[in-house]
Tab-separated table of C-alpha atoms in Angstrom:
chain	number	residue	atom	x	y	z
A	116	MET	CA	-42.229	-26.492	-40.786
A	117	ARG	CA	-39.635	-28.591	-41.710
A	118	ILE	CA	-35.728	-26.889	-41.095
A	119	GLU	CA	-32.989	-28.573	-42.929
A	120	ASN	CA	-30.160	-26.667	-41.686
A	121	PRO	CA	-30.041	-26.394	-37.704
A	122	VAL	CA	-28.369	-23.289	-37.590
A	123	ALA	CA	-31.763	-21.854	-38.377
A	124	PHE	CA	-33.267	-22.911	-35.503
A	125	SER	CA	-31.357	-19.807	-33.460
A	126	PHE	CA	-32.818	-17.201	-36.070
A	127	ILE	CA	-36.417	-18.442	-35.803
A	128	LEU	CA	-36.285	-19.853	-31.858
A	129	GLN	CA	-34.799	-17.742	-29.470
A	130	ASP	CA	-35.195	-20.077	-26.631
A	131	ASP	CA	-32.884	-23.558	-26.189
A	132	LEU	CA	-34.391	-26.604	-27.643
A	133	TYR	CA	-33.778	-29.923	-26.896
A	134	LEU	CA	-34.522	-32.891	-29.312
A	135	LEU	CA	-35.568	-36.229	-28.011
A	136	ASN	CA	-33.535	-39.359	-29.370
A	137	ASN	CA	-36.494	-40.240	-31.672
A	138	ASP	CA	-36.463	-36.774	-33.305
A	139	LYS	CA	-32.716	-36.777	-34.078
A	140	ILE	CA	-31.783	-37.307	-38.129
A	141	VAL	CA	-28.197	-38.403	-37.826
A	142	LYS	CA	-26.757	-37.041	-41.062
A	143	PRO	CA	-22.870	-37.949	-41.970
A	144	VAL	CA	-20.323	-35.403	-40.930
A	145	ALA	CA	-19.551	-34.426	-44.496
A	146	GLU	CA	-23.202	-33.060	-45.286
A	147	ILE	CA	-23.344	-30.863	-42.548
A	148	PRO	CA	-22.050	-27.359	-43.360
A	149	ALA	CA	-19.483	-25.799	-40.878
A	150	PRO	CA	-20.953	-22.470	-39.205
A	151	VAL	CA	-19.204	-19.578	-40.141
A	152	PRO	CA	-18.174	-17.948	-36.765
A	153	GLU	CA	-19.440	-14.405	-36.583
A	154	PRO	CA	-16.272	-11.916	-36.184
A	155	VAL	CA	-16.361	-10.795	-32.501
A	156	LEU	CA	-16.032	-6.988	-32.169
A	157	GLN	CA	-13.516	-5.833	-28.919
A	158	ALA	CA	-12.951	-2.541	-27.856
A	159	PRO	CA	-9.216	-1.593	-27.697
A	160	VAL	CA	-7.646	-2.554	-24.253
A	161	HIS	CA	-6.326	0.677	-22.547
A	162	GLN	CA	-3.950	-0.475	-19.711
A	163	ILE	CA	-3.207	2.408	-17.261
A	164	GLU	CA	0.077	2.312	-15.697
A	165	THR	CA	0.357	3.000	-11.930
A	166	PRO	CA	3.400	4.745	-11.362
A	167	ALA	CA	5.771	2.881	-9.059
A	168	LEU	CA	6.089	4.279	-5.749
A	169	ASN	CA	9.426	6.000	-4.887
A	170	PHE	CA	9.977	7.630	-1.509
A	171	ASN	CA	13.610	9.955	-0.978
A	172	TYR	CA	14.483	9.539	2.517
A	173	LEU	CA	17.341	9.759	4.671
A	174	GLY	CA	19.392	6.849	6.031
A	175	LYS	CA	19.419	3.263	4.219
A	176	TYR	CA	17.108	1.230	6.141
A	177	LYS	CA	19.161	-1.624	7.177
A	178	LYS	CA	17.014	-2.520	10.367
A	179	GLN	CA	13.520	-1.862	8.794
A	180	CYS	CA	13.051	1.131	11.307
A	181	LEU	CA	10.892	3.505	9.717
A	182	ILE	CA	10.833	7.369	11.393
A	183	LEU	CA	8.098	9.512	9.887
A	184	VAL	CA	8.569	13.155	10.400
A	185	PHE	CA	6.780	16.183	8.958
A	186	TYR	CA	9.044	19.639	7.951
A	187	PRO	CA	7.556	21.466	4.816
A	188	GLY	CA	10.375	22.627	2.482
A	189	LEU	CA	12.760	20.395	4.044
A	190	GLU	CA	14.399	17.298	2.715
A	191	ALA	CA	14.129	15.371	6.169
A	192	MET	CA	14.370	17.558	9.184
A	193	PRO	CA	16.070	20.843	10.877
A	194	ALA	CA	19.508	20.195	11.489
A	195	PRO	CA	19.421	20.657	15.243
A	196	TYR	CA	16.273	18.168	15.351
A	197	LEU	CA	18.115	15.748	13.327
A	198	THR	CA	21.054	15.853	15.795
A	199	ALA	CA	18.960	15.258	18.876
A	200	LEU	CA	17.383	12.343	16.656
A	201	GLU	CA	20.876	10.760	15.723
A	202	ASN	CA	21.998	11.318	19.490
A	203	THR	CA	18.775	9.170	20.255
A	204	LEU	CA	19.467	6.370	18.204
A	205	LYS	CA	23.138	6.223	19.024
A	206	ARG	CA	22.109	5.706	22.637
A	207	LEU	CA	19.730	3.076	21.408
A	208	GLY	CA	22.628	1.338	19.498
A	209	PHE	CA	21.227	2.506	15.916
A	210	GLU	CA	22.907	4.454	12.989
A	211	LEU	CA	21.500	7.018	10.859
A	212	ASP	CA	22.093	4.227	8.181
A	213	ASP	CA	19.680	1.773	10.236
A	214	VAL	CA	16.630	3.692	9.565
A	215	ALA	CA	14.680	5.548	6.950
A	216	ILE	CA	13.798	8.986	7.958
A	217	LEU	CA	10.852	10.058	5.661
A	218	ASN	CA	9.243	13.685	5.765
A	219	LEU	CA	5.848	13.105	4.798
A	220	ALA	CA	5.342	17.036	3.924
A	221	ASN	CA	6.791	15.873	0.386
A	222	TYR	CA	4.003	12.991	0.206
A	223	LYS	CA	0.849	14.802	1.614
A	224	GLU	CA	-1.250	12.257	-0.683
A	225	THR	CA	0.545	9.197	0.489
A	226	VAL	CA	-1.467	6.640	2.504
A	227	PHE	CA	-0.585	4.643	5.563
A	228	GLU	CA	-0.982	1.376	3.312
A	229	GLN	CA	1.309	2.479	0.645
A	230	LEU	CA	3.973	3.047	3.143
A	231	ALA	CA	3.447	-0.346	4.653
A	232	THR	CA	3.923	-1.875	1.099
A	233	TYR	CA	6.885	-0.326	0.239
A	234	PHE	CA	8.861	-0.253	3.507
A	235	LYS	CA	7.304	-3.150	5.352
A	236	PRO	CA	8.779	-1.464	8.448
A	237	GLN	CA	9.394	-3.880	11.526
A	238	LYS	CA	9.670	-0.590	13.716
A	239	LEU	CA	8.012	2.576	13.125
A	240	LEU	CA	8.292	5.756	14.926
A	241	ILE	CA	5.727	8.976	14.008
A	242	LEU	CA	6.973	11.876	15.391
A	243	GLY	CA	4.087	14.415	15.657
A	244	SER	CA	0.414	14.583	14.759
A	245	HIS	CA	1.340	16.046	11.359
A	246	ALA	CA	3.504	13.104	10.112
A	247	LEU	CA	0.689	10.951	10.928
A	248	PRO	CA	0.033	9.197	7.455
A	249	LYS	CA	-3.676	9.241	5.579
A	250	GLY	CA	-5.485	5.951	6.620
A	251	LEU	CA	-3.949	5.200	9.829
A	252	VAL	CA	-5.812	5.963	13.103
A	253	ALA	CA	-3.781	7.643	15.685
A	254	PRO	CA	-2.608	5.121	17.755
A	255	ALA	CA	-2.248	6.255	21.569
A	256	VAL	CA	0.453	8.967	22.362
A	257	ASN	CA	3.508	7.744	23.848
A	258	GLN	CA	2.397	4.074	24.093
A	259	GLN	CA	4.056	1.112	22.213
A	260	ALA	CA	1.440	-0.506	19.601
A	261	LEU	CA	1.561	-3.109	16.947
A	262	VAL	CA	0.762	-1.548	13.372
A	263	ASN	CA	0.708	-3.759	10.445
A	264	TYR	CA	3.097	-6.161	12.506
A	265	ALA	CA	5.647	-3.070	13.170
A	266	ARG	CA	6.413	-1.976	16.924
A	267	THR	CA	4.848	1.293	16.332
A	268	LEU	CA	5.447	4.753	18.668
A	269	PHE	CA	3.448	7.767	18.182
A	270	THR	CA	4.851	10.734	19.922
A	271	PHE	CA	5.509	14.415	20.032
A	272	SER	CA	7.445	16.110	17.106
A	273	PHE	CA	10.449	17.489	18.080
A	274	ASP	CA	9.075	21.031	17.537
A	275	GLU	CA	7.159	20.294	20.695
A	276	MET	CA	10.055	18.701	22.609
A	277	MET	CA	12.870	20.812	21.837
A	278	ASP	CA	12.050	23.114	24.795
A	279	ASN	CA	10.244	20.777	27.077
A	280	ASN	CA	12.270	18.708	29.474
A	281	ASP	CA	8.982	16.582	30.356
A	282	MET	CA	7.947	15.529	27.150
A	283	LYS	CA	11.665	15.047	26.337
A	284	LYS	CA	11.771	12.454	29.595
A	285	VAL	CA	8.475	10.571	28.287
A	286	PHE	CA	9.958	10.269	24.732
A	287	TRP	CA	13.138	8.798	25.926
A	288	GLU	CA	11.349	6.380	28.324
A	289	GLN	CA	9.281	5.290	25.191
A	290	MET	CA	11.970	5.036	23.050
A	291	LYS	CA	14.284	2.713	25.386
A	292	GLN	CA	11.240	0.183	24.341
A	293	TRP	CA	11.125	0.868	21.023
């Protein structure tokens, strides 16, 4: 069988063909018809936009210190607890503008990786087991730890500490090193 048009080979033979130099017939370029490209059908591309993370927190986060709390129904934390936390921070040389107090009760589906990416904290204070974000293995209680390059303290919540002087003492001793 003799085939004049080389494109016809692809319809007759499904495998790749290789011609030896002796079998090649060289025709001038003008005589070879240009192959007609077949239209390529593509499915429409749908881009899924992920909403940008935006957290509403108390403070201005000037010193990259993130404080995680858990108080349902509140913007940040109860006023007496906030006053106690502010007094603790002042004794350490921090102002409210130096930190970000984030109430995780308002962001229940947030995972730790999202917080770490958004805030990039140098210091992290987790007040209570309910304030522990998803995806973070609980560090030892009241022991400094390094988590994602952030000096981290996982300690009691103010609910637990307010009426317990022993817990307050342990918290203060750890905060002095934070």
